[in-house]
Short mmCIF file of C-alpha atoms in Angstrom, two decimals:
data_model
loop_
_atom_site.label_atom_id
_atom_site.label_comp_id
_atom_site.label_asym_id
_atom_site.label_seq_id
_atom_site.Cartn_x
_atom_site.Cartn_y
_atom_site.Cartn_z
CA MET W 1 -0.32 0.21 0.12
CA ASN W 2 2.12 2.40 -1.37
CA ASN W 3 2.33 5.52 -3.62
CA THR W 4 5.57 4.15 -5.70
CA ALA W 5 4.11 1.17 -6.85
CA THR W 6 6.22 1.11 -10.41
CA ALA W 7 3.24 -0.68 -12.57
CA SER W 8 1.42 2.62 -11.85
CA LYS W 9 0.18 3.77 -15.35
CA SER W 10 -0.22 7.61 -14.09
CA ALA W 11 2.36 7.70 -12.49
CA ALA W 12 4.94 7.10 -15.57
CA ALA W 13 3.09 9.89 -17.85
CA ILE W 14 3.97 12.04 -15.00
CA ASP W 15 7.23 11.23 -14.81
CA ARG W 16 8.15 11.26 -18.37
CA ALA W 17 6.08 14.36 -18.45
CA LEU W 18 9.16 15.63 -15.52
CA ALA W 19 11.21 14.47 -17.09
CA ALA W 20 10.86 16.16 -20.19
CA GLY W 21 11.01 19.20 -17.85
CA ARG W 22 7.26 19.72 -18.01
CA THR W 23 4.87 20.05 -14.99
CA ALA W 24 2.11 16.73 -16.01
CA LEU W 25 -0.79 18.54 -17.07
CA VAL W 26 -4.30 16.32 -16.31
CA GLY W 27 -7.65 17.07 -17.93
CA TYR W 28 -11.19 16.44 -16.40
CA LEU W 29 -13.64 14.93 -18.58
CA PRO W 30 -17.50 13.39 -18.34
CA ALA W 31 -18.36 10.34 -19.51
CA GLY W 32 -21.24 10.94 -22.14
CA TYR W 33 -21.37 13.84 -22.65
CA PRO W 34 -22.16 15.44 -25.35
CA ASP W 35 -22.06 11.36 -26.55
CA VAL W 36 -19.84 8.67 -25.88
CA GLN W 37 -17.89 8.82 -29.02
CA THR W 38 -17.36 12.78 -28.59
CA THR W 39 -16.25 11.79 -25.40
CA ILE W 40 -13.46 9.57 -26.51
CA ASP W 41 -12.36 12.01 -30.02
CA ALA W 42 -12.28 15.51 -26.95
CA ALA W 43 -10.03 12.57 -25.19
CA VAL W 44 -7.91 11.76 -27.66
CA ALA W 45 -7.72 16.09 -28.83
CA LEU W 46 -6.16 16.51 -24.64
CA ALA W 47 -3.75 13.63 -25.58
CA GLU W 48 -2.19 14.91 -28.52
CA ASN W 49 -1.84 18.66 -27.55
CA GLY W 50 0.14 17.97 -24.10
CA THR W 51 -2.66 15.88 -21.75
CA ASP W 52 -0.44 13.58 -19.68
CA VAL W 53 -3.31 12.39 -17.42
CA ILE W 54 -7.03 12.64 -17.91
CA GLU W 55 -9.74 11.66 -15.91
CA ILE W 56 -13.33 10.68 -16.63
CA GLY W 57 -15.98 11.83 -15.26
CA ILE W 58 -19.22 8.86 -14.21
CA PRO W 59 -22.18 11.53 -13.85
CA TYR W 60 -23.76 10.90 -11.13
CA SER W 61 -27.01 12.23 -9.97
CA ASP W 62 -25.76 13.98 -6.97
CA PRO W 63 -22.45 15.57 -7.62
CA VAL W 64 -21.69 17.27 -4.59
CA MET W 65 -18.15 18.63 -5.60
CA ASP W 66 -19.07 19.40 -7.97
CA GLY W 67 -19.27 23.51 -10.12
CA SER W 68 -22.18 24.93 -12.40
CA VAL W 69 -21.19 23.61 -15.89
CA ILE W 70 -19.35 20.36 -14.46
CA GLN W 71 -22.79 19.58 -12.92
CA ALA W 72 -24.99 20.90 -15.98
CA ALA W 73 -22.80 18.35 -18.49
CA THR W 74 -23.34 15.47 -15.72
CA VAL W 75 -26.98 15.93 -16.21
CA GLN W 76 -27.38 15.99 -19.52
CA ALA W 77 -25.54 12.43 -20.00
CA LEU W 78 -28.04 11.54 -17.45
CA LYS W 79 -30.97 13.15 -19.31
CA ASP W 80 -29.29 11.39 -22.78
CA GLY W 81 -29.22 7.70 -21.13
CA PHE W 82 -25.53 7.60 -20.28
CA ARG W 83 -24.74 3.89 -18.14
CA VAL W 84 -22.32 3.14 -15.59
CA SER W 85 -21.07 0.43 -18.27
CA GLN W 86 -20.42 2.36 -20.80
CA VAL W 87 -17.69 4.28 -18.85
CA PHE W 88 -15.36 0.57 -19.88
CA ASP W 89 -16.04 1.07 -23.48
CA ILE W 90 -15.18 5.27 -23.04
CA VAL W 91 -11.36 3.93 -21.57
CA ALA W 92 -11.18 1.54 -24.25
CA GLY W 93 -12.05 4.36 -26.73
CA ILE W 94 -9.12 6.59 -25.78
CA THR W 95 -6.48 4.34 -24.84
CA ALA W 96 -6.39 3.03 -28.26
CA ARG W 97 -5.79 4.97 -29.75
CA CYS W 98 -3.07 7.85 -27.48
CA ASP W 99 -0.47 6.66 -24.51
CA ALA W 100 -1.73 9.13 -22.12
CA ALA W 101 -2.48 7.13 -18.16
CA VAL W 102 -7.29 8.07 -18.16
CA LEU W 103 -8.85 6.85 -14.79
CA VAL W 104 -12.13 7.57 -13.43
CA MET W 105 -12.95 9.34 -11.39
CA THR W 106 -16.27 8.78 -10.01
CA TYR W 107 -18.23 8.69 -6.11
CA TRP W 108 -17.66 5.48 -4.48
CA ASN W 109 -21.43 3.81 -4.77
CA PRO W 110 -21.77 3.04 -8.15
CA VAL W 111 -18.82 1.43 -7.61
CA MET W 112 -20.73 -0.64 -5.27
CA ARG W 113 -23.16 -1.11 -7.28
CA MET W 114 -21.38 -2.32 -9.67
CA GLY W 115 -19.00 -4.50 -7.59
CA VAL W 116 -15.48 -3.61 -6.25
CA ASP W 117 -13.66 -6.68 -7.85
CA GLU W 118 -16.09 -6.80 -11.36
CA PHE W 119 -15.85 -2.47 -12.06
CA SER W 120 -11.63 -2.71 -11.08
CA ARG W 121 -11.84 -5.92 -13.96
CA ARG W 122 -13.90 -4.30 -16.83
CA LEU W 123 -11.84 -1.08 -16.00
CA ALA W 124 -7.94 -3.25 -16.76
CA GLU W 125 -9.66 -5.43 -19.46
CA ALA W 126 -10.09 -1.19 -20.65
CA GLY W 127 -6.66 -0.45 -20.16
CA GLY W 128 -8.09 2.37 -17.51
CA ALA W 129 -4.85 3.41 -14.67
CA GLY W 130 -7.20 3.04 -11.97
CA LEU W 131 -9.68 5.41 -10.09
CA ILE W 132 -10.00 8.77 -8.60
CA THR W 133 -11.87 8.77 -5.69
CA PRO W 134 -13.52 11.64 -3.54
CA ASP W 135 -15.94 10.53 -1.08
CA LEU W 136 -13.90 7.54 -0.55
CA ILE W 137 -11.17 7.04 2.56
CA PRO W 138 -9.55 5.18 3.32
CA ASP W 139 -10.24 3.66 6.25
CA GLU W 140 -13.85 2.52 4.17
CA ALA W 141 -10.89 1.20 0.65
CA ALA W 142 -10.45 -2.54 2.24
CA GLU W 143 -12.55 -3.65 -0.33
CA TRP W 144 -11.08 -1.50 -2.76
CA PHE W 145 -7.20 -2.08 -1.75
CA GLU W 146 -7.76 -5.86 -2.96
CA ALA W 147 -9.18 -5.72 -6.26
CA SER W 148 -6.79 -2.58 -6.91
CA ASP W 149 -3.36 -4.34 -5.97
CA LYS W 150 -5.60 -7.64 -7.56
CA TYR W 151 -5.87 -5.80 -11.77
CA GLY W 152 -3.31 -3.31 -10.92
CA LEU W 153 -4.71 -0.08 -10.55
CA ASP W 154 -3.80 3.58 -9.51
CA ARG W 155 -5.58 3.83 -6.21
CA VAL W 156 -6.02 8.15 -5.90
CA PHE W 157 -7.39 9.54 -3.57
CA LEU W 158 -8.10 13.41 -2.42
CA VAL W 159 -6.40 15.72 0.52
CA ALA W 160 -7.40 19.41 1.49
CA PRO W 161 -6.60 21.84 3.36
CA SER W 162 -8.69 20.83 5.84
CA SER W 163 -6.99 17.55 6.53
CA SER W 164 -5.64 16.55 9.78
CA PRO W 165 -1.11 15.37 9.77
CA GLU W 166 -2.70 11.94 10.38
CA ARG W 167 -5.48 12.22 7.62
CA MET W 168 -2.62 12.88 5.50
CA ALA W 169 -0.58 10.52 6.28
CA MET W 170 -2.91 8.33 5.97
CA THR W 171 -3.96 9.75 2.32
CA VAL W 172 -0.76 9.57 1.66
CA LYS W 173 -0.04 5.42 2.37
CA ALA W 174 -3.31 4.77 0.57
CA SER W 175 -2.84 6.32 -3.05
CA ARG W 176 -0.78 4.91 -5.84
CA GLY W 177 -0.15 6.90 -8.52
CA PHE W 178 -1.12 10.29 -7.60
CA VAL W 179 -2.24 12.21 -4.46
CA TYR W 180 -5.03 14.55 -5.23
CA ALA W 181 -4.28 18.30 -4.26
CA VAL W 182 -7.42 20.27 -3.62
CA SER W 183 -6.89 23.40 -3.39
CA ILE W 184 -10.16 25.17 -2.40
CA MET W 185 -12.75 24.14 -0.29
CA GLY W 186 -16.21 23.47 -2.24
CA VAL W 187 -16.76 22.58 -5.05
CA THR W 188 -15.49 22.46 -8.28
CA GLY W 189 -14.70 25.42 -11.26
CA ALA W 190 -13.04 28.26 -12.98
CA ARG W 191 -11.08 31.05 -11.41
CA GLU W 192 -9.43 34.37 -10.98
CA ASN W 193 -6.81 32.69 -8.98
CA VAL W 194 -5.69 29.17 -7.53
CA SER W 195 -5.59 29.68 -3.58
CA SER W 196 -2.71 29.78 -1.42
CA ALA W 197 -3.68 26.53 0.78
CA ALA W 198 -2.54 24.53 -2.77
CA GLU W 199 0.71 25.11 -1.87
CA ARG W 200 0.09 24.55 1.57
CA VAL W 201 -1.49 21.46 1.06
CA VAL W 202 1.44 20.17 -0.87
CA GLN W 203 3.60 20.90 1.23
CA ALA W 204 2.44 18.73 3.34
CA ALA W 205 1.50 16.20 1.66
CA HIS W 206 4.68 15.65 0.33
CA GLU W 207 5.91 16.26 4.22
CA ALA W 208 3.98 13.14 4.67
CA GLY W 209 5.84 11.58 1.66
CA ALA W 210 3.59 11.57 -1.56
CA GLU W 211 6.01 11.32 -4.33
CA ARG W 212 3.08 13.11 -7.12
CA VAL W 213 0.57 15.54 -6.08
CA CYS W 214 -1.46 16.99 -8.65
CA VAL W 215 -3.28 20.45 -7.87
CA GLY W 216 -7.83 20.36 -9.11
CA LEU W 217 -10.38 22.78 -7.79
CA GLY W 218 -9.63 26.49 -9.50
CA VAL W 219 -7.22 25.28 -12.27
CA SER W 220 -8.49 27.40 -15.84
CA ASN W 221 -5.10 28.93 -17.50
CA ALA W 222 -1.63 28.55 -17.99
CA GLU W 223 -0.70 30.80 -15.39
CA HIS W 224 -2.54 28.13 -13.15
CA VAL W 225 -0.42 25.71 -14.68
CA ARG W 226 2.79 27.10 -14.15
CA GLU W 227 1.87 28.73 -10.83
CA ILE W 228 1.38 24.98 -9.81
CA GLY W 229 4.14 24.03 -11.55
CA ALA W 230 5.90 25.43 -9.45
CA TYR W 231 5.13 22.67 -6.04
CA ALA W 232 3.78 19.99 -7.43
CA GLU W 233 3.99 17.62 -9.93
CA GLY W 234 1.18 18.48 -11.64
CA ALA W 235 -1.99 20.88 -12.88
CA ILE W 236 -6.31 19.33 -12.87
CA VAL W 237 -8.02 21.60 -14.90
CA GLY W 238 -11.78 20.16 -15.40
CA THR W 239 -14.26 23.49 -15.73
CA ALA W 240 -12.72 24.52 -18.19
CA LEU W 241 -12.30 22.26 -20.88
CA VAL W 242 -16.19 21.06 -20.48
CA ALA W 243 -17.69 24.55 -20.88
CA GLU W 244 -14.73 24.77 -23.60
CA LEU W 245 -16.23 20.89 -25.25
CA GLY W 246 -19.59 22.10 -24.53
CA HIS W 247 -19.36 25.64 -26.84
CA SER W 248 -16.72 24.96 -29.03
CA GLY W 249 -16.43 21.39 -29.96
CA VAL W 250 -14.05 19.16 -30.30
CA GLU W 251 -11.10 21.13 -32.08
CA ALA W 252 -11.85 24.10 -29.91
CA LEU W 253 -10.99 21.42 -27.14
CA GLY W 254 -7.51 20.43 -28.70
CA ALA W 255 -6.93 24.54 -28.97
CA LEU W 256 -7.49 24.26 -25.75
CA ALA W 257 -5.26 21.86 -23.79
CA ALA W 258 -2.48 23.19 -25.91
CA ARG W 259 -3.07 26.30 -24.86
CA LEU W 260 -2.64 24.88 -21.15
CA SER W 261 0.23 23.27 -21.55
CA GLU W 262 2.87 26.82 -22.33
CA GLY W 263 2.32 26.55 -18.88
CA THR W 264 4.58 23.54 -18.36
CA ALA W 265 7.82 24.60 -18.88
CA ARG W 266 9.15 23.55 -15.58
CA ALA W 267 11.56 26.65 -14.30
#
């Protein structure tokens, strides 16, 4: 149970970026928005324009952590009939066409409903790297530890400004691939500035033994990415990408990813 496992696809993707003198760029897209094929095409466009790790979010009826843009997209996907099992088609479609590590971000209930072992097996078979689990804490993740070890999947847990030293240490130890640092208390959404709390959270995670920490919530432009790269291994962009895809389509999304990646060069 550590975050240095050599088999980690997301760790390998982040390490490749760092070796090339770049902060890793992590991009989030909701599964099935605006439809399954476009999700695949959009993710590939991200990968072709400097994105190292792709998060595919499973739409959920009560997305407590998501801001209005991502909520609207997931509500649309659900309304259009998205089913959880389609996420494996999306992951397989992306991994067949690019080298980016593909993680699924999901609340824990859909995984429980399918069965943790079955979900993990199908994700591994689709070429997925692992799971980001915003509402699962390590104390309640025994079944996930077992399945992720069995199928070689990454376990990305979240830490926040509110994480106690004990909670931080436990979460870092439980994570594999990277640790997801939430830079603010609250919901996702593009912001003018990345919270100053982000640097403190990342420092605490590093001090607890994390080798790779990626910062999410509020990252929306190349300057944010550059700022985060001064103290973290990766920057996570969600809302800005989802908004661009919804407004302007796949080609414009790729162009935005290219602009974001301009901020990844490390000093």
